[in-house]
Short mmCIF file of C-alpha atoms in Angstrom, two decimals:
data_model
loop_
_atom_site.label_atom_id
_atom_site.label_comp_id
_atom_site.label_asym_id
_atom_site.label_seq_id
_atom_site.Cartn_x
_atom_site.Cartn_y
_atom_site.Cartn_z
CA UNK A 233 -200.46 -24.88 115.15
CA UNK A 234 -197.75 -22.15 114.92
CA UNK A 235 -196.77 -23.89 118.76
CA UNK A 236 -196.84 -26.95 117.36
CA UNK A 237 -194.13 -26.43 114.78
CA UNK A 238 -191.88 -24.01 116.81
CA UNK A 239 -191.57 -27.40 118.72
CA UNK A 240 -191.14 -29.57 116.18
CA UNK A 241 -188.54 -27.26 115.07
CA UNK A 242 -186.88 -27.24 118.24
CA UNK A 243 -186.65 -30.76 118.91
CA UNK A 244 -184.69 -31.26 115.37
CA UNK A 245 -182.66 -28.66 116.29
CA UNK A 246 -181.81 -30.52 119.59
CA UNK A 247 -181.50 -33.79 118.20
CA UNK A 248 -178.97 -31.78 115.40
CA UNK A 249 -177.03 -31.14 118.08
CA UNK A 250 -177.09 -34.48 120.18
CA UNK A 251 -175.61 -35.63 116.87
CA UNK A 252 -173.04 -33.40 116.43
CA UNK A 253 -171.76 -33.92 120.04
CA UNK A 254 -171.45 -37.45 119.32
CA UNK A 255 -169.72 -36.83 116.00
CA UNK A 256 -167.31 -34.41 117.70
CA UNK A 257 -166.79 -36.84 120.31
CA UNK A 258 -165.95 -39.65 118.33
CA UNK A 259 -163.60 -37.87 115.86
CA UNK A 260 -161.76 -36.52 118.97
CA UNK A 261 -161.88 -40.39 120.31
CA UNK A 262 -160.37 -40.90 116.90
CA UNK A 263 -158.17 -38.66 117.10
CA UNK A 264 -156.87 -39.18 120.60
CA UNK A 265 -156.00 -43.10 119.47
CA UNK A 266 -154.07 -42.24 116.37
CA UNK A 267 -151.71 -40.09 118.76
CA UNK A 268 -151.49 -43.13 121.10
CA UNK A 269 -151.38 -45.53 118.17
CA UNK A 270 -148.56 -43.53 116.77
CA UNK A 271 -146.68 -43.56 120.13
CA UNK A 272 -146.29 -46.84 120.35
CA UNK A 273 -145.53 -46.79 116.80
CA UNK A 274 -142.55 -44.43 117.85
CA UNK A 275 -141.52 -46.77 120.76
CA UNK A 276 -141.61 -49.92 119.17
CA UNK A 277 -139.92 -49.42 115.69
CA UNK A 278 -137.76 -46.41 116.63
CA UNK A 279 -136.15 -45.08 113.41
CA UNK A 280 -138.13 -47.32 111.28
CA UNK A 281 -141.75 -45.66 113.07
CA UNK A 282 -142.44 -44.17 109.79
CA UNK A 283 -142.72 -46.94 107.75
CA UNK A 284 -145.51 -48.62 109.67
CA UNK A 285 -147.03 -45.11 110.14
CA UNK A 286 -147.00 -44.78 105.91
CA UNK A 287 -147.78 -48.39 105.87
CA UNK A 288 -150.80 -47.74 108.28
CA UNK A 289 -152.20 -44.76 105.81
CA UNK A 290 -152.79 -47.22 102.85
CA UNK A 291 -153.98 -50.01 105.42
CA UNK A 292 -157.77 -49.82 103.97
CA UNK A 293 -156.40 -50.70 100.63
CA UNK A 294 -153.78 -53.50 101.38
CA UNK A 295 -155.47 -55.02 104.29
CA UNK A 296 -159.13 -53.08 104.70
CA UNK A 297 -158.46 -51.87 107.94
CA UNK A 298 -158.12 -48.47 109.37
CA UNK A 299 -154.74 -46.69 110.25
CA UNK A 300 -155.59 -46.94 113.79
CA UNK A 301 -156.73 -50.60 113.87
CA UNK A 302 -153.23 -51.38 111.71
CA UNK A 303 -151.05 -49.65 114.00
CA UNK A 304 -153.04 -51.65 117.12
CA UNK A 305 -152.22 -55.27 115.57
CA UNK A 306 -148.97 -54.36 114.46
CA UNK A 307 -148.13 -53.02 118.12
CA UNK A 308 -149.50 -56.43 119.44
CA UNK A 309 -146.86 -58.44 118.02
CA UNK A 310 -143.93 -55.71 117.45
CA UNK A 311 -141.83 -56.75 120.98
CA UNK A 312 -141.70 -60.09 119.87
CA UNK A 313 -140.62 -59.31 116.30
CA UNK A 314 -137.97 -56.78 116.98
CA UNK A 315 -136.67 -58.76 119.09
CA UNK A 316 -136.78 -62.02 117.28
CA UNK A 317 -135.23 -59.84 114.35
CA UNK A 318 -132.03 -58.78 117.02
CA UNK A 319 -133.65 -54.99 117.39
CA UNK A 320 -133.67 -54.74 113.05
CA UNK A 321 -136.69 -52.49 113.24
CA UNK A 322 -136.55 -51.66 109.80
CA UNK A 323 -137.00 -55.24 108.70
CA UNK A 324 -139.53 -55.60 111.40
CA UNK A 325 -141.85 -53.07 109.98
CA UNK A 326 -141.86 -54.52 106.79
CA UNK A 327 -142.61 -58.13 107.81
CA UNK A 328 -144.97 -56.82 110.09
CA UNK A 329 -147.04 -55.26 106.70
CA UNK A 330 -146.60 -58.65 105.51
CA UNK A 331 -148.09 -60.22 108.30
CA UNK A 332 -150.96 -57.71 108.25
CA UNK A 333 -151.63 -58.68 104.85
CA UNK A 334 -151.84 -62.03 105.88
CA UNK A 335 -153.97 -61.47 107.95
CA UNK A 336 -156.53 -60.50 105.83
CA UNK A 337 -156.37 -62.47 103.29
CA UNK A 338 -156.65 -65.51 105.45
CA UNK A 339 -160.34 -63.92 106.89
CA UNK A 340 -161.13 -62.85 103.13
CA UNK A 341 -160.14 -66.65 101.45
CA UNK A 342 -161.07 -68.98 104.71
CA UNK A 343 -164.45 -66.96 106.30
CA UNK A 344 -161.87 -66.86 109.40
CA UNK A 345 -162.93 -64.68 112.53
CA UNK A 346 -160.20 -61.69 112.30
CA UNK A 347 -160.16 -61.43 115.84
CA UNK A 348 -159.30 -65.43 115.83
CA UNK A 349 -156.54 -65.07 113.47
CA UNK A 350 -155.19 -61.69 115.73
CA UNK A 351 -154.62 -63.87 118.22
CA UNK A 352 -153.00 -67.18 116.18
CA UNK A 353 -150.38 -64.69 114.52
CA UNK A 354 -149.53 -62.70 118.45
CA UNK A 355 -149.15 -66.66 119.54
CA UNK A 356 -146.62 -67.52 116.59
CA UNK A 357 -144.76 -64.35 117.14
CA UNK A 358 -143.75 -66.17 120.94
CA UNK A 359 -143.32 -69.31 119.25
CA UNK A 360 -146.64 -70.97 120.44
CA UNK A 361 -148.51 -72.21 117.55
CA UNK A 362 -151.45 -74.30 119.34
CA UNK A 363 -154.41 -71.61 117.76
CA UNK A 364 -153.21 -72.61 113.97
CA UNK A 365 -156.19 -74.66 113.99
CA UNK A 366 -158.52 -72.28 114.59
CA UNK A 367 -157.64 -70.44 111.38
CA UNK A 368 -159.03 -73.30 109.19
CA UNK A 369 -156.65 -73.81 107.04
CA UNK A 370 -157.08 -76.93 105.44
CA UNK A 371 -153.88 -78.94 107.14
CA UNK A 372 -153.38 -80.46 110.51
#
């Protein structure tokens, strides 16, 4: 019986740390994105970086995402705006938030698929607006 348990007890002890591996793992994973995340941050908005990076932090309460997936769409769509903008970075980062914001409120009011309405607002930044009716919106 004593056997018996001394196994038992090893087995939690291995699954204990199967888990923890994967938890390490995937906080490094985590971890290794924000840095990238942040990079392109850096690249994209130059002198203005910071303000999407602050903007990112209080993501989950403004648009109930996570920093990382914030700074992803934002980086999806930042070319075009700078650009559209004439290199204004600073006013790009804050109609980007905007946009963000949008974005989820348009999945939280219409049942919209996010991933739907990711793509319809990359497409308008280049001026193409043929996935607007995906979004459900109520006008043709």
């Amino acid at each position: 019986m004593a056997s018996t348990s001394l196994k038992a007890v090893g087995a939690i002890g291995a699954a204990g740390v199967t888990a923890f591996s994967a938890l390490t793992k995937s906080a490094l994973d985590g971890v290794g994105s924000l840095e990238q995340n942040i990079g392109g941050v850096n690249k994209l908005f130059e002198d203005s970086a910071d303000i999407v990076v602050k903007n990112s932090k209080k993501a989950f309460n403004t648009a109930g995402m996570s920093a990382n997936e914030y700074m992803e769409n934002v980086t999806g769509f930042a070319a075009s705006l700078v650009s559209g903008l004439g290199g204004d970075t600073k006013k790009a980062a804050e109609i980007a938030d905007i946009a963000i914001r949008d974005m989820s409120d348009n999945a939280n009011t219409f049942g919209s698929d996010i991933e739907s309405i990711k793509n319809a607002y990359q497409g308008f930044a280049k001026q193409n607006y043929t996935m607007l009716d995906n979004l459900k919106l109520g006008f043709g």
